[in-house]
Amino acid sequence: MYSFKNDYSEGAHPRILNALLETNLVQDEGYGEDRYSKEAMELIKEKIRNHDVDIHFISGGTQTNLIAISAFLRPHEAAIAVSSGHILGHETGAIEATGHKILSVEGKDGKLSPADLQGVLDGHPDEHMVKPKLVYISNSTEIGSIYSKSELQELHDFCQRNQLILYMDGARLGSALCSEENDLHLSDLPNLVDAFYIGGTKNGALIGEALVICRDSLKEDFRYHIKQKGALLAKGRLMGIQFFELFRDNLFFDLATHANQMAGRIKDELEKAEVKFLTHSPSNQIFPILPNAVITELQSNYAFHVWEKVDSDSSAIRLVTSWATSEEEVISFIEELKRELI
Amino acid sequence: MYSFKNDYSEGAHPRILNALLETNLVQDEGYGEDRYSKEAMELIKEKIRNHDVDIHFISGGTQTNLIAISAFLRPHEAAIAVSSGHILGHETGAIEATGHKILSVEGKDGKLSPADLQGVLDGHPDEHMVKPKLVYISNSTEIGSIYSKSELQELHDFCQRNQLILYMDGARLGSALCSEENDLHLSDLPNLVDAFYIGGTKNGALIGEALVICRDSLKEDFRYHIKQKGALLAKGRLMGIQFFELFRDNLFFDLATHANQMAGRIKDELEKAEVKFLTHSPSNQIFPILPNAVITELQSNYAFHVWEKVDSDSSAIRLVTSWATSEEEVISFIEELKRELI
Amino acid sequence: MYSFKNDYSEGAHPRILNALLETNLVQDEGYGEDRYSKEAMELIKEKIRNHDVDIHFISGGTQTNLIAISAFLRPHEAAIAVSSGHILGHETGAIEATGHKILSVEGKDGKLSPADLQGVLDGHPDEHMVKPKLVYISNSTEIGSIYSKSELQELHDFCQRNQLILYMDGARLGSALCSEENDLHLSDLPNLVDAFYIGGTKNGALIGEALVICRDSLKEDFRYHIKQKGALLAKGRLMGIQFFELFRDNLFFDLATHANQMAGRIKDELEKAEVKFLTHSPSNQIFPILPNAVITELQSNYAFHVWEKVDSDSSAIRLVTSWATSEEEVISFIEELKRELI
Amino acid sequence: MYSFKNDYSEGAHPRILNALLETNLVQDEGYGEDRYSKEAMELIKEKIRNHDVDIHFISGGTQTNLIAISAFLRPHEAAIAVSSGHILGHETGAIEATGHKILSVEGKDGKLSPADLQGVLDGHPDEHMVKPKLVYISNSTEIGSIYSKSELQELHDFCQRNQLILYMDGARLGSALCSEENDLHLSDLPNLVDAFYIGGTKNGALIGEALVICRDSLKEDFRYHIKQKGALLAKGRLMGIQFFELFRDNLFFDLATHANQMAGRIKDELEKAEVKFLTHSPSNQIFPILPNAVITELQSNYAFHVWEKVDSDSSAIRLVTSWATSEEEVISFIEELKRELI
């Protein structure tokens, strides 16, 4: 049984484990004030070509989202998210647990547009309703789509004009930036969003996301919020060492590129077989629509999510690849797919 | 410069890193539903000789405290803690951030007694005040003292009679249980407290505490709370593998014993030199009172916390040892201490 | 300018002010433990023919909703509401501010059905999502519709089977129960819902809602929650005296009947003129669809909300009547309407 | 049985009820946007000789405290209060329920000094602890003492230098300002504190406190916070009308003066009889220490709180007078006291 269920089924890239081994018995400061964390922050600042940002390492995506959003908002302010947004339906009300409503917008292809945001603002004119303040987007999105530079520029401009904070969930930012269709560079982000995070967990790390705060007014006292939410790890070096390893050369991007290529290989073959897809997703998640009988066959050797029923005979499945996805297994899977589909 | 500042200055015990390496590329379920986590839970249940408990792995102490306490209490209920309790002054208001007041009690030697609790109950008779509900203790305490079995039995009995929840923070439970003065066994705990955690971070793990919920009424839906607070790690195996390694034989206790022995060596020598201590601490933290001049000298080669001023000429320092403390460094430190104190 | 904007544009029914005057200088206990509050509770228990309920007087609807819902739910549990529900869009995120997500359901005619609830349960299977636990309905609804006894019975049965709490917002319960189409009796409610409130503010009182808690497990320590949210009025008698006056005879129902009759008079005339309505509303709120030109004319003498655009030429307006609505003004308004519509 | 238990045992001053009667059937806007509320705000601005403040009417003291403090603070920031402070022990954890810790300081005579505050700041140096940000004081205090102008000036200066917010709970501000020992004028307050409230409930109103926000940065969006906490009354006019009546001439001060005089009369006689007091309290609350036998005798005709045991034979009681306290009852009480004490 080989799994395409998600991008966190294995441990860490071997280079990361090796880095942990090599530094293991060196004594250093706790709570992320160690040399490895500091060096990793510097490396990331160089990669994004901006030294005015603040960087914090936080253990996971939900943790990062809830700390950032609750730190950025006053009690009466709300977040806006597309209806498929991770914070809306897959974080057990973590944002609401910090006191903030999330306003859901239908959006398109898992993405938000200025017109969506204008609609929310129009519907929230006074103090009898929450005040929409933070725009939550993810890149790549929950359904594998990515934002183009111009789409992001438009969102940025709208948010600026309307005093909104633009926040990007980058759990799969590596995959987005390494997509063949991508025209964004990591260094564009500080100019386009107020804060974002670079996902480590789903791109080769054991644990850890790098939150990058770009807007000055959002930086103050941020470590207090991390600590208050229980996320200031005593051995913060665990994350520093990993991000150092991911960014000391091109490893972060190489791993994401591999993930995308593996998904792309499967996608290409499916397209050849004239299989349709639920969404257009040029990243490491694809959602082919297959006959139910084929799905059942595949399930005897492969693990994956059946995403949704499409009609009485077919369903969309979700296939996720990662830095760890084996090329051999992809080839075998394609072979089996071909057999099933012919 | 050698550090006695804390017990989280290094990475993990080599056996733990090795276990991570060996399992690294095995695919398994996310969110702590992997085989390693499940096996580690079984091992711990065997060690505590109780299979009716629920066990959850959570990344750190503050995280564990805030999730457990906020899950166990209704909105109007409060925790009680001794004034030196970690949740009171060293967690950035994490418990209050979940909505709950902590009632501070002076206590004695860092510990609470039934008389302390009775005083709190007497002072909170009606709905104009919070309702005291959960008793927070730590073992070993913030100042290195430990609870005897009879002390814990008395607290347990008082809590039972008064419908109070007894919760033990075990960030340094290994050190407490391996203390020469200890008369508690790990398997006593499910009979004496309603929930407790076994600290991994300060006893050889990279990250992770094992929360053990003993009282049935506190178990329901607990994973929802972990997820909502952002603490359900995608790669939960990271903690499962570590706790499996710590408990598959005696490693957890061996590491704590080493830590205690290292502190004990220093303590014995200081006592021979008639040095006084701020508190009686038979665990891996000791608080000798030294002349300020000696402290200054020591600081050129050793890192440690100056805990508090005692009089114009002397201060108490905190020395912490761990599984990683080098015997050679302890010997050197003792030599230097002797030179300074004569 | 006469206002049909809402049912809280005036003070209190004269009998209520008179009751305040007559009792004014009598000394009594604070915080709702006065004789008037206790007597009012007894009266209400008699009217609902159930002495096993707990009753609490709370100043307003949002206050009552947020106290009740946050007291009833554990942190990971969520409320379900129809998309037009007051708690969803008109209470500034008050429920979320206490930590709980509200799951929005489209519903029909402002009402929820068991099928709606089943859909929510199906979509929330595990700990990665909130746990749906409380069903919020209002009667009459935000758009003036009312629940029939059989509809409520079905919801009740569904909730019982699925361990859900059924909570009814009764800001306009008087109007619902006095509707010509109503087949519910006040005394049916304790058998059909777990908690509900009887709205005073919109039915003749200066301030105050009477929360009735029917399910035993929801009663414990409830006054703590009222106090913690700042709603335990020092002069709780202010609400006790008013509810005593409303329920010592039939005043509460007489006032609601008057409000309904005034709306009914306008509605009848509009129907004769073949005006369409946005919704079927047999209570004190009606939503006729009028040509925009007519609306503009009406606005020179009458205040009301323009509810929503229907097409390029017409909009729905909301007309609200109350205990204080003057029959003469209603007659004048009808006259003007007739002139405009012919 | 006559009660000296508190200053909220009766309804409202007759002029206030009369004002409610006279305006009762006038239609006006809801949610505090009516003419009465607006006029009352203007009157208060004139009395404090400052038109740059924002004023909001809120139903009670706990409600006002929790809305203001939670609106003013970011999540990691804490309030500081003297150990007898109302928010610490008598509001059921209302502040903590909004997420904020309150740091308790011993203080002196129920009051805080700059030295107390400096101690708190020194003890909270970094992100492992909450950040002290708001200083909560009350005037008069819980034990009847009052702040002098110079004491308040010193607190103000300290807060300015240390970026702290100075907030005054004025539940009994009338009594403080009308004390014979007072040297503060209402119009001094906007220069000395960042926000304060003028208590109505304990000085002649049925309900209502007037929150005055002086510092510009604390004003933004404040009505959202009132609404979110359930405190934006639909019939906000109820409070506007009352404050208009209290401030359209000198009524507010006359009522407080009467309360103080009644307490003063009792105090003078007790001092003649060489009775000692628990605290020096030149306001409407006094705390004489009486033999337990005398207390028992008094209790057959009078209601009051026995505050605390002083020694085996005597206790301090709390006597509270108000705008409604009858001079005849005070005379009778004094007569009885004299009989008992001779």
PDB file of N, CA and C in Angstrom, chain D residues 118-177:
ATOM      1  N   GLN D 118       6.015  50.298  39.804  1.00  0.00           N
ATOM      2  CA  GLN D 118       7.396  50.015  39.402  1.00  0.00           C
ATOM      3  C   GLN D 118       7.764  48.581  39.743  1.00  0.00           C
ATOM      4  N   GLY D 119       7.315  48.140  40.893  1.00  0.00           N
ATOM      5  CA  GLY D 119       7.574  46.750  41.290  1.00  0.00           C
ATOM      6  C   GLY D 119       7.009  45.760  40.285  1.00  0.00           C
ATOM      7  N   VAL D 120       5.826  46.017  39.817  1.00  0.00           N
ATOM      8  CA  VAL D 120       5.223  45.123  38.833  1.00  0.00           C
ATOM      9  C   VAL D 120       6.023  45.143  37.528  1.00  0.00           C
ATOM     10  N   LEU D 121       6.383  46.319  37.076  1.00  0.00           N
ATOM     11  CA  LEU D 121       7.150  46.408  35.826  1.00  0.00           C
ATOM     12  C   LEU D 121       8.476  45.661  35.956  1.00  0.00           C
ATOM     13  N   ASP D 122       9.142  45.846  37.096  1.00  0.00           N
ATOM     14  CA  ASP D 122      10.427  45.162  37.292  1.00  0.00           C
ATOM     15  C   ASP D 122      10.269  43.644  37.247  1.00  0.00           C
ATOM     16  N   GLY D 123       9.145  43.165  37.701  1.00  0.00           N
ATOM     17  CA  GLY D 123       8.940  41.722  37.748  1.00  0.00           C
ATOM     18  C   GLY D 123       8.448  41.121  36.443  1.00  0.00           C
ATOM     19  N   HIS D 124       8.260  41.943  35.441  1.00  0.00           N
ATOM     20  CA  HIS D 124       7.724  41.447  34.157  1.00  0.00           C
ATOM     21  C   HIS D 124       8.555  41.933  32.991  1.00  0.00           C
ATOM     22  N   PRO D 125       9.780  41.386  32.888  1.00  0.00           N
ATOM     23  CA  PRO D 125      10.722  41.954  31.914  1.00  0.00           C
ATOM     24  C   PRO D 125      10.610  41.429  30.492  1.00  0.00           C
ATOM     25  N   ASP D 126       9.976  40.270  30.287  1.00  0.00           N
ATOM     26  CA  ASP D 126      10.080  39.697  28.939  1.00  0.00           C
ATOM     27  C   ASP D 126       8.856  38.884  28.559  1.00  0.00           C
ATOM     28  N   GLU D 127       8.929  38.249  27.401  1.00  0.00           N
ATOM     29  CA  GLU D 127       7.765  37.604  26.798  1.00  0.00           C
ATOM     30  C   GLU D 127       7.360  36.305  27.477  1.00  0.00           C
ATOM     31  N   HIS D 128       8.067  35.896  28.511  1.00  0.00           N
ATOM     32  CA  HIS D 128       7.612  34.708  29.250  1.00  0.00           C
ATOM     33  C   HIS D 128       6.542  35.083  30.280  1.00  0.00           C
ATOM     34  N   MET D 129       6.320  36.369  30.382  1.00  0.00           N
ATOM     35  CA  MET D 129       5.302  36.875  31.306  1.00  0.00           C
ATOM     36  C   MET D 129       4.369  37.816  30.545  1.00  0.00           C
ATOM     37  N   VAL D 130       3.213  38.058  31.120  1.00  0.00           N
ATOM     38  CA  VAL D 130       2.342  39.059  30.517  1.00  0.00           C
ATOM     39  C   VAL D 130       3.032  40.424  30.543  1.00  0.00           C
ATOM     40  N   LYS D 131       2.532  41.329  29.732  1.00  0.00           N
ATOM     41  CA  LYS D 131       3.058  42.692  29.695  1.00  0.00           C
ATOM     42  C   LYS D 131       2.087  43.603  30.444  1.00  0.00           C
ATOM     43  N   PRO D 132       2.500  44.130  31.579  1.00  0.00           N
ATOM     44  CA  PRO D 132       1.601  45.019  32.330  1.00  0.00           C
ATOM     45  C   PRO D 132       1.313  46.265  31.499  1.00  0.00           C
ATOM     46  N   LYS D 133       0.026  46.601  31.362  1.00  0.00           N
ATOM     47  CA  LYS D 133      -0.283  47.702  30.450  1.00  0.00           C
ATOM     48  C   LYS D 133      -1.332  48.665  30.994  1.00  0.00           C
ATOM     49  N   LEU D 134      -2.281  48.178  31.758  1.00  0.00           N
ATOM     50  CA  LEU D 134      -3.373  49.038  32.221  1.00  0.00           C
ATOM     51  C   LEU D 134      -3.416  49.056  33.742  1.00  0.00           C
ATOM     52  N   VAL D 135      -3.497  50.252  34.289  1.00  0.00           N
ATOM     53  CA  VAL D 135      -3.567  50.399  35.743  1.00  0.00           C
ATOM     54  C   VAL D 135      -5.020  50.674  36.122  1.00  0.00           C
ATOM     55  N   TYR D 136      -5.576  49.764  36.890  1.00  0.00           N
ATOM     56  CA  TYR D 136      -6.961  49.888  37.333  1.00  0.00           C
ATOM     57  C   TYR D 136      -6.989  50.457  38.747  1.00  0.00           C
ATOM     58  N   ILE D 137      -7.645  51.584  38.891  1.00  0.00           N
ATOM     59  CA  ILE D 137      -7.867  52.128  40.232  1.00  0.00           C
ATOM     60  C   ILE D 137      -9.356  52.418  40.370  1.00  0.00           C
ATOM     61  N   SER D 138      -9.825  52.533  41.617  1.00  0.00           N
ATOM     62  CA  SER D 138     -11.203  52.960  41.804  1.00  0.00           C
ATOM     63  C   SER D 138     -11.222  54.136  42.768  1.00  0.00           C
ATOM     64  N   ASN D 139     -12.189  55.010  42.565  1.00  0.00           N
ATOM     65  CA  ASN D 139     -12.284  56.215  43.388  1.00  0.00           C
ATOM     66  C   ASN D 139     -13.758  56.560  43.557  1.00  0.00           C
ATOM     67  N   SER D 140     -14.283  56.459  44.806  1.00  0.00           N
ATOM     68  CA  SER D 140     -13.636  55.926  45.974  1.00  0.00           C
ATOM     69  C   SER D 140     -13.333  54.450  45.814  1.00  0.00           C
ATOM     70  N   THR D 141     -12.420  53.959  46.682  1.00  0.00           N
ATOM     71  CA  THR D 141     -11.983  52.571  46.571  1.00  0.00           C
ATOM     72  C   THR D 141     -13.005  51.640  47.216  1.00  0.00           C
ATOM     73  N   GLU D 142     -12.707  50.368  47.125  1.00  0.00           N
ATOM     74  CA  GLU D 142     -13.570  49.347  47.744  1.00  0.00           C
ATOM     75  C   GLU D 142     -13.676  49.510  49.254  1.00  0.00           C
ATOM     76  N   ILE D 143     -12.687  50.183  49.854  1.00  0.00           N
ATOM     77  CA  ILE D 143     -12.739  50.328  51.311  1.00  0.00           C
ATOM     78  C   ILE D 143     -12.947  51.789  51.702  1.00  0.00           C
ATOM     79  N   GLY D 144     -13.526  52.530  50.767  1.00  0.00           N
ATOM     80  CA  GLY D 144     -14.015  53.861  51.103  1.00  0.00           C
ATOM     81  C   GLY D 144     -13.012  54.982  51.058  1.00  0.00           C
ATOM     82  N   SER D 145     -11.745  54.673  50.787  1.00  0.00           N
ATOM     83  CA  SER D 145     -10.739  55.738  50.712  1.00  0.00           C
ATOM     84  C   SER D 145     -10.833  56.459  49.368  1.00  0.00           C
ATOM     85  N   ILE D 146     -10.212  57.630  49.285  1.00  0.00           N
ATOM     86  CA  ILE D 146     -10.248  58.395  48.034  1.00  0.00           C
ATOM     87  C   ILE D 146      -8.832  58.825  47.630  1.00  0.00           C
ATOM     88  N   TYR D 147      -8.670  59.070  46.348  1.00  0.00           N
ATOM     89  CA  TYR D 147      -7.381  59.559  45.839  1.00  0.00           C
ATOM     90  C   TYR D 147      -7.338  61.076  45.930  1.00  0.00           C
ATOM     91  N   SER D 148      -6.207  61.604  46.405  1.00  0.00           N
ATOM     92  CA  SER D 148      -6.016  63.055  46.342  1.00  0.00           C
ATOM     93  C   SER D 148      -5.530  63.423  44.947  1.00  0.00           C
ATOM     94  N   LYS D 149      -5.642  64.679  44.629  1.00  0.00           N
ATOM     95  CA  LYS D 149      -5.186  65.146  43.320  1.00  0.00           C
ATOM     96  C   LYS D 149      -3.701  64.851  43.110  1.00  0.00           C
ATOM     97  N   SER D 150      -2.909  65.050  44.146  1.00  0.00           N
ATOM     98  CA  SER D 150      -1.471  64.819  43.955  1.00  0.00           C
ATOM     99  C   SER D 150      -1.177  63.326  43.794  1.00  0.00           C
ATOM    100  N   GLU D 151      -1.879  62.503  44.506  1.00  0.00           N
ATOM    101  CA  GLU D 151      -1.673  61.059  44.320  1.00  0.00           C
ATOM    102  C   GLU D 151      -2.000  60.652  42.880  1.00  0.00           C
ATOM    103  N   LEU D 152      -3.082  61.205  42.385  1.00  0.00           N
ATOM    104  CA  LEU D 152      -3.502  60.860  41.034  1.00  0.00           C
ATOM    105  C   LEU D 152      -2.527  61.427  40.000  1.00  0.00           C
ATOM    106  N   GLN D 153      -2.023  62.625  40.285  1.00  0.00           N
ATOM    107  CA  GLN D 153      -1.041  63.232  39.384  1.00  0.00           C
ATOM    108  C   GLN D 153       0.216  62.366  39.296  1.00  0.00           C
ATOM    109  N   GLU D 154       0.634  61.851  40.418  1.00  0.00           N
ATOM    110  CA  GLU D 154       1.836  60.995  40.423  1.00  0.00           C
ATOM    111  C   GLU D 154       1.600  59.706  39.633  1.00  0.00           C
ATOM    112  N   LEU D 155       0.439  59.127  39.829  1.00  0.00           N
ATOM    113  CA  LEU D 155       0.123  57.924  39.046  1.00  0.00           C
ATOM    114  C   LEU D 155       0.096  58.247  37.557  1.00  0.00           C
ATOM    115  N   HIS D 156      -0.549  59.353  37.240  1.00  0.00           N
ATOM    116  CA  HIS D 156      -0.635  59.774  35.848  1.00  0.00           C
ATOM    117  C   HIS D 156       0.759  59.947  35.243  1.00  0.00           C
ATOM    118  N   ASP D 157       1.629  60.625  35.955  1.00  0.00           N
ATOM    119  CA  ASP D 157       2.962  60.883  35.420  1.00  0.00           C
ATOM    120  C   ASP D 157       3.723  59.568  35.230  1.00  0.00           C
ATOM    121  N   PHE D 158       3.588  58.688  36.206  1.00  0.00           N
ATOM    122  CA  PHE D 158       4.269  57.404  36.094  1.00  0.00           C
ATOM    123  C   PHE D 158       3.753  56.625  34.879  1.00  0.00           C
ATOM    124  N   CYS D 159       2.456  56.620  34.721  1.00  0.00           N
ATOM    125  CA  CYS D 159       1.853  55.878  33.591  1.00  0.00           C
ATOM    126  C   CYS D 159       2.307  56.466  32.258  1.00  0.00           C
ATOM    127  N   GLN D 160       2.327  57.774  32.167  1.00  0.00           N
ATOM    128  CA  GLN D 160       2.786  58.413  30.936  1.00  0.00           C
ATOM    129  C   GLN D 160       4.215  57.989  30.598  1.00  0.00           C
ATOM    130  N   ARG D 161       5.057  58.021  31.604  1.00  0.00           N
ATOM    131  CA  ARG D 161       6.475  57.690  31.367  1.00  0.00           C
ATOM    132  C   ARG D 161       6.651  56.229  30.966  1.00  0.00           C
ATOM    133  N   ASN D 162       5.720  55.398  31.377  1.00  0.00           N
ATOM    134  CA  ASN D 162       5.891  53.956  31.154  1.00  0.00           C
ATOM    135  C   ASN D 162       4.871  53.363  30.201  1.00  0.00           C
ATOM    136  N   GLN D 163       4.267  54.231  29.402  1.00  0.00           N
ATOM    137  CA  GLN D 163       3.297  53.746  28.396  1.00  0.00           C
ATOM    138  C   GLN D 163       2.216  52.862  29.008  1.00  0.00           C
ATOM    139  N   LEU D 164       1.738  53.259  30.161  1.00  0.00           N
ATOM    140  CA  LEU D 164       0.648  52.524  30.798  1.00  0.00           C
ATOM    141  C   LEU D 164      -0.646  53.319  30.641  1.00  0.00           C
ATOM    142  N   ILE D 165      -1.738  52.597  30.574  1.00  0.00           N
ATOM    143  CA  ILE D 165      -3.062  53.215  30.508  1.00  0.00           C
ATOM    144  C   ILE D 165      -3.601  53.323  31.937  1.00  0.00           C
ATOM    145  N   LEU D 166      -4.064  54.502  32.306  1.00  0.00           N
ATOM    146  CA  LEU D 166      -4.621  54.690  33.655  1.00  0.00           C
ATOM    147  C   LEU D 166      -6.142  54.757  33.552  1.00  0.00           C
ATOM    148  N   TYR D 167      -6.778  53.790  34.186  1.00  0.00           N
ATOM    149  CA  TYR D 167      -8.230  53.646  34.095  1.00  0.00           C
ATOM    150  C   TYR D 167      -8.847  53.708  35.491  1.00  0.00           C
ATOM    151  N   MET D 168      -9.850  54.569  35.645  1.00  0.00           N
ATOM    152  CA  MET D 168     -10.486  54.729  36.950  1.00  0.00           C
ATOM    153  C   MET D 168     -11.926  54.201  36.946  1.00  0.00           C
ATOM    154  N   ASP D 169     -12.169  53.272  37.865  1.00  0.00           N
ATOM    155  CA  ASP D 169     -13.517  52.757  38.094  1.00  0.00           C
ATOM    156  C   ASP D 169     -14.217  53.758  39.005  1.00  0.00           C
ATOM    157  N   GLY D 170     -15.265  54.362  38.484  1.00  0.00           N
ATOM    158  CA  GLY D 170     -15.959  55.396  39.247  1.00  0.00           C
ATOM    159  C   GLY D 170     -17.342  54.966  39.706  1.00  0.00           C
ATOM    160  N   ALA D 171     -17.480  53.704  40.068  1.00  0.00           N
ATOM    161  CA  ALA D 171     -18.798  53.236  40.548  1.00  0.00           C
ATOM    162  C   ALA D 171     -19.300  54.172  41.645  1.00  0.00           C
ATOM    163  N   ARG D 172     -18.375  54.644  42.476  1.00  0.00           N
ATOM    164  CA  ARG D 172     -18.733  55.584  43.546  1.00  0.00           C
ATOM    165  C   ARG D 172     -17.974  56.899  43.386  1.00  0.00           C
ATOM    166  N   LEU D 173     -17.835  57.331  42.140  1.00  0.00           N
ATOM    167  CA  LEU D 173     -17.095  58.573  41.894  1.00  0.00           C
ATOM    168  C   LEU D 173     -17.804  59.767  42.511  1.00  0.00           C
ATOM    169  N   GLY D 174     -19.122  59.757  42.480  1.00  0.00           N
ATOM    170  CA  GLY D 174     -19.870  60.856  43.098  1.00  0.00           C
ATOM    171  C   GLY D 174     -19.480  61.024  44.554  1.00  0.00           C
ATOM    172  N   SER D 175     -19.490  59.940  45.283  1.00  0.00           N
ATOM    173  CA  SER D 175     -19.148  60.002  46.699  1.00  0.00           C
ATOM    174  C   SER D 175     -17.720  60.494  46.898  1.00  0.00           C
ATOM    175  N   ALA D 176     -16.811  60.035  46.047  1.00  0.00           N
ATOM    176  CA  ALA D 176     -15.414  60.481  46.176  1.00  0.00           C
ATOM    177  C   ALA D 176     -15.305  61.988  45.958  1.00  0.00           C
ATOM    178  N   LEU D 177     -15.929  62.470  44.884  1.00  0.00           N
ATOM    179  CA  LEU D 177     -15.791  63.889  44.534  1.00  0.00           C
ATOM    180  C   LEU D 177     -16.508  64.802  45.527  1.00  0.00           C
TER     181      LEU D 177
END
